[in-house]
Coordinates of C-alpha atoms and ligand atoms in Angstrom, one line a residue:
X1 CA -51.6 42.7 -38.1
X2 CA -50.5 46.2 -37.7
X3 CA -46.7 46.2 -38.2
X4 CA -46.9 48.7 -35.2
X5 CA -47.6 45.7 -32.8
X6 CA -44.2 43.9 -34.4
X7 CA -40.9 45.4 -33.3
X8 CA -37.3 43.9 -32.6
X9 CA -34.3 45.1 -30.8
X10 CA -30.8 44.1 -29.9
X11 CA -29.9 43.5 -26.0
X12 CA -26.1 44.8 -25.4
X13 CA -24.4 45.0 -21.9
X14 CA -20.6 45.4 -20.9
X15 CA -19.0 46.8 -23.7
X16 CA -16.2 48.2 -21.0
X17 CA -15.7 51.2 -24.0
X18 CA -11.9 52.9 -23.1
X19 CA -10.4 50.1 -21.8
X20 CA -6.7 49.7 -22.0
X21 CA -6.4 45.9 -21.5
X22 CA -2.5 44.8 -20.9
X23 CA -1.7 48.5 -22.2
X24 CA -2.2 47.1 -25.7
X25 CA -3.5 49.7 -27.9
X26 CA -4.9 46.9 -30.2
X27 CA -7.0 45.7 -27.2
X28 CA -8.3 49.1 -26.6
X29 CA -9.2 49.0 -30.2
X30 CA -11.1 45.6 -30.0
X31 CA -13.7 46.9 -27.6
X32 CA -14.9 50.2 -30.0
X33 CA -14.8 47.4 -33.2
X34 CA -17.3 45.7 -31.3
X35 CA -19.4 48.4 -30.5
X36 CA -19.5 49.2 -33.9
X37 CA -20.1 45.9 -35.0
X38 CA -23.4 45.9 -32.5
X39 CA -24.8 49.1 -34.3
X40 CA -24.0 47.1 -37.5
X41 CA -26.1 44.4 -36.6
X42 CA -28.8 46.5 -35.5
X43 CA -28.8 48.3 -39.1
X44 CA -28.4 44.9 -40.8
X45 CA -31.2 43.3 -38.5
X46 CA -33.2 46.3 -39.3
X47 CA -34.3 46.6 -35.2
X48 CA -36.4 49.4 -33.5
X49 CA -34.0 50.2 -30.9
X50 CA -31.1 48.5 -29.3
X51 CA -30.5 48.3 -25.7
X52 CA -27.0 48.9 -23.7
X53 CA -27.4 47.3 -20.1
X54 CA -24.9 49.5 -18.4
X55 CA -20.5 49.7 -18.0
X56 CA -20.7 51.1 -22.1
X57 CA -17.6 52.6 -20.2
X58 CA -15.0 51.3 -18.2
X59 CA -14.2 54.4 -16.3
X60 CA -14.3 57.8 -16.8
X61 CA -11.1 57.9 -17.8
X62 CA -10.9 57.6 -21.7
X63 CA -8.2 58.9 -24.5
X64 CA -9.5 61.6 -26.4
X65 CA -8.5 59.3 -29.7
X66 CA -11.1 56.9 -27.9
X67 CA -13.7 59.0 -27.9
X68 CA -13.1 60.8 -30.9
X69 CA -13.7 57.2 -32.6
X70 CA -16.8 56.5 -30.5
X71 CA -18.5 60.0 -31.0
X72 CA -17.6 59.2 -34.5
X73 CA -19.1 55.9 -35.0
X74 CA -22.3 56.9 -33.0
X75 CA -22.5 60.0 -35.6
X76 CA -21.9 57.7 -38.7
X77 CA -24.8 55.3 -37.5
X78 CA -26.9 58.1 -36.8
X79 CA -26.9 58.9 -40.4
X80 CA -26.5 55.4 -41.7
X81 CA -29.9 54.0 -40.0
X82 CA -31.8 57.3 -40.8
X83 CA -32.0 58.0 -37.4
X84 CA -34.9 55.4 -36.9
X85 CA -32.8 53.3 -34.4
X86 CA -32.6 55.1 -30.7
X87 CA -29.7 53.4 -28.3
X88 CA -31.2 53.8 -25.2
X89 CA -28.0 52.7 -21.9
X90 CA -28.1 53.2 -18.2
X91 CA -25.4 53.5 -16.4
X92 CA -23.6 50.6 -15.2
X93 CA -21.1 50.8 -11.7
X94 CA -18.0 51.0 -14.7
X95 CA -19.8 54.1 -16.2
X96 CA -19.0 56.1 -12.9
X97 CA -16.0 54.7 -12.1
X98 CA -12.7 56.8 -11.5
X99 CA -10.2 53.8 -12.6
X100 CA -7.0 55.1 -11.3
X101 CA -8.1 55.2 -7.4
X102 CA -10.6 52.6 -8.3
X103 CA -13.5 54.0 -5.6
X104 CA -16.9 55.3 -7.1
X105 CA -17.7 58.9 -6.8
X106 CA -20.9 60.0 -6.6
X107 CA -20.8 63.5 -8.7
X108 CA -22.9 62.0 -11.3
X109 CA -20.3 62.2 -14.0
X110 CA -20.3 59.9 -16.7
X111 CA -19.7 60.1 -20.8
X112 CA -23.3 58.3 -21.1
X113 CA -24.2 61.6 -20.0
X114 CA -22.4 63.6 -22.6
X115 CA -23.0 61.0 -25.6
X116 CA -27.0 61.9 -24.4
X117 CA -26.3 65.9 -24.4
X118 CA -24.9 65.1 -27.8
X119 CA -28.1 63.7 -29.1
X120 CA -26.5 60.3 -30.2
X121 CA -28.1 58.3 -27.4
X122 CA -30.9 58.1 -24.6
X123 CA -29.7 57.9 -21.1
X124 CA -32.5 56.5 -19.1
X125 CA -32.9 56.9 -15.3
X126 CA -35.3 57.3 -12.6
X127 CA -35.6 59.4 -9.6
X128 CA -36.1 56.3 -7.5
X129 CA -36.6 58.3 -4.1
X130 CA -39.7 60.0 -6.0
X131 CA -43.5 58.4 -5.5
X132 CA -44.2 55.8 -7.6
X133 CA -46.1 58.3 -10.2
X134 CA -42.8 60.5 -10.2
X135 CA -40.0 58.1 -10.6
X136 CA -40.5 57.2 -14.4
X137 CA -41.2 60.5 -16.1
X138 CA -41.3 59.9 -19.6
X139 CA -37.6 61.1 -21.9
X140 CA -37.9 64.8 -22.8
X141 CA -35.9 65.0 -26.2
X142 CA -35.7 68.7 -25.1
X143 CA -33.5 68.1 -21.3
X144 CA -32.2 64.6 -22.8
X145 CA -33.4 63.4 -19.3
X146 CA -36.2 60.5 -18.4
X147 CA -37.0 57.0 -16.9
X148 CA -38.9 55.4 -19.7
X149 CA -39.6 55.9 -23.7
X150 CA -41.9 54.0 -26.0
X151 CA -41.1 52.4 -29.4
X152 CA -43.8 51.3 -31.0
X153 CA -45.6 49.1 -28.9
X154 CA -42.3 48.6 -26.6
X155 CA -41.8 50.6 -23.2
X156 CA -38.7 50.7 -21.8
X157 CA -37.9 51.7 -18.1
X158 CA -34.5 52.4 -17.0
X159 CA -32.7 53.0 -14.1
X160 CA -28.7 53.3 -13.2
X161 CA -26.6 51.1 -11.2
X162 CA -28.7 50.7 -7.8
X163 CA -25.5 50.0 -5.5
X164 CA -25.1 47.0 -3.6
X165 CA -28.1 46.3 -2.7
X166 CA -30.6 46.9 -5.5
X167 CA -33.5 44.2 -4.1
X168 CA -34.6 47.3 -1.6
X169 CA -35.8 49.3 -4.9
X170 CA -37.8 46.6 -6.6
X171 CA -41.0 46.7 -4.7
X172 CA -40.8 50.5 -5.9
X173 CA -40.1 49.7 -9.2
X174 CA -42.8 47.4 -9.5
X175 CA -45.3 50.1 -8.1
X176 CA -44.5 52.6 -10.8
X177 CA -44.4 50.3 -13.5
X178 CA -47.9 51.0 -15.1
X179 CA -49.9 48.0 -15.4
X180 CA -52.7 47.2 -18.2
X181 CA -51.3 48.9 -20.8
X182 CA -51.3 46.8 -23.9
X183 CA -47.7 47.8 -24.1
X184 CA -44.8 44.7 -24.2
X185 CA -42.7 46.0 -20.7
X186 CA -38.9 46.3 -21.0
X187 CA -36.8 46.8 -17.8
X188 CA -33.0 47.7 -17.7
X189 CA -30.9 46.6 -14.6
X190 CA -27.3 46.5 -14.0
X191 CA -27.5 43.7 -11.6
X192 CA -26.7 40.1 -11.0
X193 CA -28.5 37.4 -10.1
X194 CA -27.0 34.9 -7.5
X195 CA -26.1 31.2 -8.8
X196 CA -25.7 32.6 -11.8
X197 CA -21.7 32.9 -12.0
X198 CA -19.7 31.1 -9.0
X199 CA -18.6 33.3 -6.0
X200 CA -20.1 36.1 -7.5
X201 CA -22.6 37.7 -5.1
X202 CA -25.8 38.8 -6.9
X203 CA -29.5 39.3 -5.9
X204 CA -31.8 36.3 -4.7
X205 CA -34.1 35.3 -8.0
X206 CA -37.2 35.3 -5.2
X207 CA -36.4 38.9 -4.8
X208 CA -36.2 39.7 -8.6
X209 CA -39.9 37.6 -9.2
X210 CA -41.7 40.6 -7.8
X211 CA -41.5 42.1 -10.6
X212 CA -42.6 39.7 -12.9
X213 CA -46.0 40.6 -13.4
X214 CA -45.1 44.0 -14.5
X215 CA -42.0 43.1 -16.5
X216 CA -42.3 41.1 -19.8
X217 CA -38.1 41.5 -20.3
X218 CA -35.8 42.5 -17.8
X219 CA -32.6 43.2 -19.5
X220 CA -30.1 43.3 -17.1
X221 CA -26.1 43.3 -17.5
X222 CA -23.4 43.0 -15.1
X223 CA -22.3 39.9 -14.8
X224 CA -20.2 39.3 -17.6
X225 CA -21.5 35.4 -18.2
X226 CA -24.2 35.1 -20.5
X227 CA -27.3 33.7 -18.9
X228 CA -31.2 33.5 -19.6
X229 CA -33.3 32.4 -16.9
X230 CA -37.1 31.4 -17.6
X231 CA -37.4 33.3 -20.9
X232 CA -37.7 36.3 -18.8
X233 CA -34.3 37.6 -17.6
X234 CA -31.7 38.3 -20.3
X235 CA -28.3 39.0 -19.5
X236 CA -26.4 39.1 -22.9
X237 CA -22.3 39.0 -21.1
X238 CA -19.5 41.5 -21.9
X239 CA -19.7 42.0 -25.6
X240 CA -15.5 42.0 -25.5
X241 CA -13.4 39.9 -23.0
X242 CA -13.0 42.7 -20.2
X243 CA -11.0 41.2 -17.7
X244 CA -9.0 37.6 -18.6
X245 CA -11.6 35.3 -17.3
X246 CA -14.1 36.5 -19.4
X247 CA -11.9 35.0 -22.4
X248 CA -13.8 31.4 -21.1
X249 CA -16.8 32.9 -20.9
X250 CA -20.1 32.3 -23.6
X251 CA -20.9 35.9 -24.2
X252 CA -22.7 37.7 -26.9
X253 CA -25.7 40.2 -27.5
X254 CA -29.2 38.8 -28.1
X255 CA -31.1 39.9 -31.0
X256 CA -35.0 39.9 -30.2
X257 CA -38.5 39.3 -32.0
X258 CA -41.5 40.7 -30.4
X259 CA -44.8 39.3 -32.1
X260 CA -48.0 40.7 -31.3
X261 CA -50.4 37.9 -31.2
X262 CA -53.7 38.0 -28.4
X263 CA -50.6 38.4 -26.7
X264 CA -46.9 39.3 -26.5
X265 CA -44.3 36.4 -28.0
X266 CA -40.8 36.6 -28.3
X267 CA -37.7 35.1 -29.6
X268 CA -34.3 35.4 -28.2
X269 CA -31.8 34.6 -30.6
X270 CA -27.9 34.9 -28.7
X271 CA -25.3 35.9 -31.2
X272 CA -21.9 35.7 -31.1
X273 CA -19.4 38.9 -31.5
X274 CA -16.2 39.0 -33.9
X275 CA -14.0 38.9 -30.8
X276 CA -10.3 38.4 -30.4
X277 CA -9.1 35.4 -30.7
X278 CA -6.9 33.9 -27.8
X279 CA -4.9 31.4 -26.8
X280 CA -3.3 29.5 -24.0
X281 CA 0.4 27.7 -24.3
X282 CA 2.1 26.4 -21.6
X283 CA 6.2 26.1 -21.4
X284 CA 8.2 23.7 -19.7
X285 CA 11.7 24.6 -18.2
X286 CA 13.5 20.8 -17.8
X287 CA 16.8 22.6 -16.8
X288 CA 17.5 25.6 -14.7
X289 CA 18.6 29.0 -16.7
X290 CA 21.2 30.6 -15.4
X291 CA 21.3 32.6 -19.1
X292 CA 19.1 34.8 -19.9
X293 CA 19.8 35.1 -23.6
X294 CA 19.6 31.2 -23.8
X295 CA 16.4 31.2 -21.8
X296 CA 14.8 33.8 -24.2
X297 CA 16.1 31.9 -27.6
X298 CA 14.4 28.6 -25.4
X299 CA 11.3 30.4 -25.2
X300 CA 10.8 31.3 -28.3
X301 CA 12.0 28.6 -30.1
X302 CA 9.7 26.8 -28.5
X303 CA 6.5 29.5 -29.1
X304 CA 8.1 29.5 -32.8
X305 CA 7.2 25.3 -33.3
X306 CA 4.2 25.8 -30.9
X307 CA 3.0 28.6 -32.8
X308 CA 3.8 27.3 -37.2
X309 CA 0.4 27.0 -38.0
X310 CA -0.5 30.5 -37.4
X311 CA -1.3 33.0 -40.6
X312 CA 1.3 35.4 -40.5
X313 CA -0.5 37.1 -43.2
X314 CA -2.8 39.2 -41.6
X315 CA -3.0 42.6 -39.9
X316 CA -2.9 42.5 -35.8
X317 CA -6.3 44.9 -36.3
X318 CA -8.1 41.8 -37.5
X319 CA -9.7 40.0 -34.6
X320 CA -7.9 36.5 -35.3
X321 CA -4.4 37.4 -35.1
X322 CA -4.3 36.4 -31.3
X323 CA -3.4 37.3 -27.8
X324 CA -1.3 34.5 -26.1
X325 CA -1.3 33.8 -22.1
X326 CA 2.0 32.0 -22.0
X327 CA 1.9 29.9 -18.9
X328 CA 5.7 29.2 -17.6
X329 CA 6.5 25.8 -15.7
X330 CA 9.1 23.8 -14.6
X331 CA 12.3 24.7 -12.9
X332 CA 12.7 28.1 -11.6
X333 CA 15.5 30.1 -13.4
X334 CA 18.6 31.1 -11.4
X335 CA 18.1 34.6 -9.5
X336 CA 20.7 36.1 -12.1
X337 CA 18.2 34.9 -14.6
X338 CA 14.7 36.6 -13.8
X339 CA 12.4 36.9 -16.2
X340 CA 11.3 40.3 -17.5
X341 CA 8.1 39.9 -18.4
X342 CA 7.8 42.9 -20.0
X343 CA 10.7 42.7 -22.0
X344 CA 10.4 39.1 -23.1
X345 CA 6.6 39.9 -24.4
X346 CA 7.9 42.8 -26.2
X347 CA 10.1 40.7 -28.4
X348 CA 7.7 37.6 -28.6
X349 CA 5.1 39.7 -29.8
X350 CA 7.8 41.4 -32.4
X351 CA 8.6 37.9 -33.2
X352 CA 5.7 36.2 -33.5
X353 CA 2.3 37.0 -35.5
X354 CA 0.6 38.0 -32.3
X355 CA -1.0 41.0 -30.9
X356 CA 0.4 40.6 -27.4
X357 CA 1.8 38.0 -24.9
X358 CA 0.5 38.0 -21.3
X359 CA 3.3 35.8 -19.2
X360 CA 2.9 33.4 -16.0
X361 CA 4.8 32.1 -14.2
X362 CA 4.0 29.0 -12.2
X363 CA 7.5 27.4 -11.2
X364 CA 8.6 25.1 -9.2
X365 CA 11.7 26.1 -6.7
X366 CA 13.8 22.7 -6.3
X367 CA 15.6 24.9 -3.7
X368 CA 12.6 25.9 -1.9
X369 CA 10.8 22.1 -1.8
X370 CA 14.2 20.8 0.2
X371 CA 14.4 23.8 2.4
X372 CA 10.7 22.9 3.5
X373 CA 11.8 19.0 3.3
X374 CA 14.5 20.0 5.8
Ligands
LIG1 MN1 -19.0 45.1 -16.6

């Protein structure tokens, strides 16, 4: 057995890099530590390539100390893996998304681009208006431009986010995927499948089986829920929690063995991330405030007893000092007595061995019930 025929590689989607969760600079931190923690475990698993299905970005809008660090870490695992371990991405809808009006433009901006004109990854994408024979031309080092590359006895075709309504370019897709081969047939997708997360829409499975024939791994991302359906679509989840829901959510990367028997077999082996650690309390208010210094020395009294067993020993850049969703019930405080949320998370987060405090509140308006009564 050739070890040419052999190859592995890690499957990464949703990284959301440059996000600013909660304006907390030690979330914006958490989502580069896991980035870097991927292209560890691609060195330490010793894989041929690792694959990024799409939003590596959350918008294009990213801090220049962002992507200083980023450029940095892709340069120091350039070095570090000798080269010898390409990161090919497409572009996901986050990659080419202008955050602060939240609407896509279409100028075909993104910082996959430039991380590709650097040299320190491989941007796939296809010209899916071309003939079948045109749309995957293979990736020219030289113009750091193509639909598909081959490592070892992997080919990988790539295209970027398809819109809405991605199911229209399959048939096409299947038609300029090259049949007969011998090669194992990797497809990247930033798409959803429908059923697979509740009241998210996604694309019928019926739709996606055209391709199944010429596909031996469709790597998709998008949703961030990790699912695997049939052994034959992989979607890995956000590597970091990128919006609060995500926080319930299994998500990981999948590290893959491809064996080269009479025929292709592979093993899909999810693994977990070192993500931060969160938590969920929940406050009851028996009386009504009508002080706010009182209601603030309640609060965190009460986070203080709720909150004993955690290490106060560690630095908030390590992964378990926590985030806290502090869930607010009971009786509603007077009007004189409104909670600033942004104040009160400041100093719980000052007090407490915590990298942040996101506040809810869910009261209960005695007032309000009897008005309706009446
Ligand atoms: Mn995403």
């Amino acid at each position: 057995m050739s070890s040419k025929s052999n190859f592995s590689f890690i499957h990464a989607s949703d990284i959301h890099l440059g996000s600013n969760q909660f304006w907390n600079i030690y979330r914006s931190y958490d989502f580069i530590r896991v980035f870097h923690e991927i292209l560890d475990l691609g060195i330490f698993h010793q894989v041929d390539f690792i694959l990024l299905g799409g939003d590596v970005f959350t918008s294009l809008e990213v801090l220049p100390e962002n992507l200083t660090k980023i450029v940095e870490i892709l340069n120091n695992f350039k070095s570090a893996s000798n080269e010898s371990i390409p990161l090919i991405a497409i572009e996901g809808n986050h990659d080419i998304r202008k955050y602060s009006r939240g609407t896509r433009i279409n100028h075909g901006q993104s910082w996959l681009k430039f991380l590709a004109s650097l040299g320190l990854i491989i941007l796939l994408d296809a010209n899916i208006e071309g003939s079948p024979e045109q749309m995957f031309p293979n990736y020219d080092f030289t113009k750091k431009k193509g639909g598909k590359i081959q490592v070892k006895s992997a080919i990988i075709y790539g295209t970027r986010y398809l819109g809405q309504k991605p199911e229209v370019y399959l048939p096409k897709i299947k038609d300029a995927i090259k049949v007969d081969d011998g090669l194992f047939h990797i497809l990247i997708q930033h798409f959803g499948i429908q059923g697979q997360m509740e009241n998210v829409p996604g694309i019928d499975f019926q739709k996606v089986q055209i391709l199944k024939d010429r596909v031996d791994y469709l790597a998709l991302g998008h949703f961030h829920l990790q699912f695997t359906i049939d052994n034959w679509i992989f979607n890995p989840g956000s590597s970091e929690a990128a919006c609060s829901i995500d926080f319930s959510y299994k998500r990981g990367i999948f590290l893959v063995n491809v064996l080269k028997r009479n025929k292709y077999i592979k093993h899909v082996n999810p693994i977990r991330l070192r993500n931060r650690k969160s938590m969920w309390r929940t406050i009851y208010f028996n009386t009504q405030f009508n002080d706010k210094e009182k209601m603030n020395n309640f609060i965190i009294q009460k986070l203080k007893n709720l909150l004993k067993n955690l290490r106060d020993d560690l630095e908030p850049s390590d992964p378990k000092v926590p985030l806290l969703f502090l869930l607010l019930k009971g009786i509603e405080p007077a009007k004189s007595c409104k909670i600033d949320e942004k104040y009160l998370s400041k100093i719980l987060t000052e007090t407490l061995p915590l990298i942040g405090v996101r506040i809810y509140q869910k009261f209960k308006n005695p007032l309000k019930t009897i008005d309706k009564f009446f």
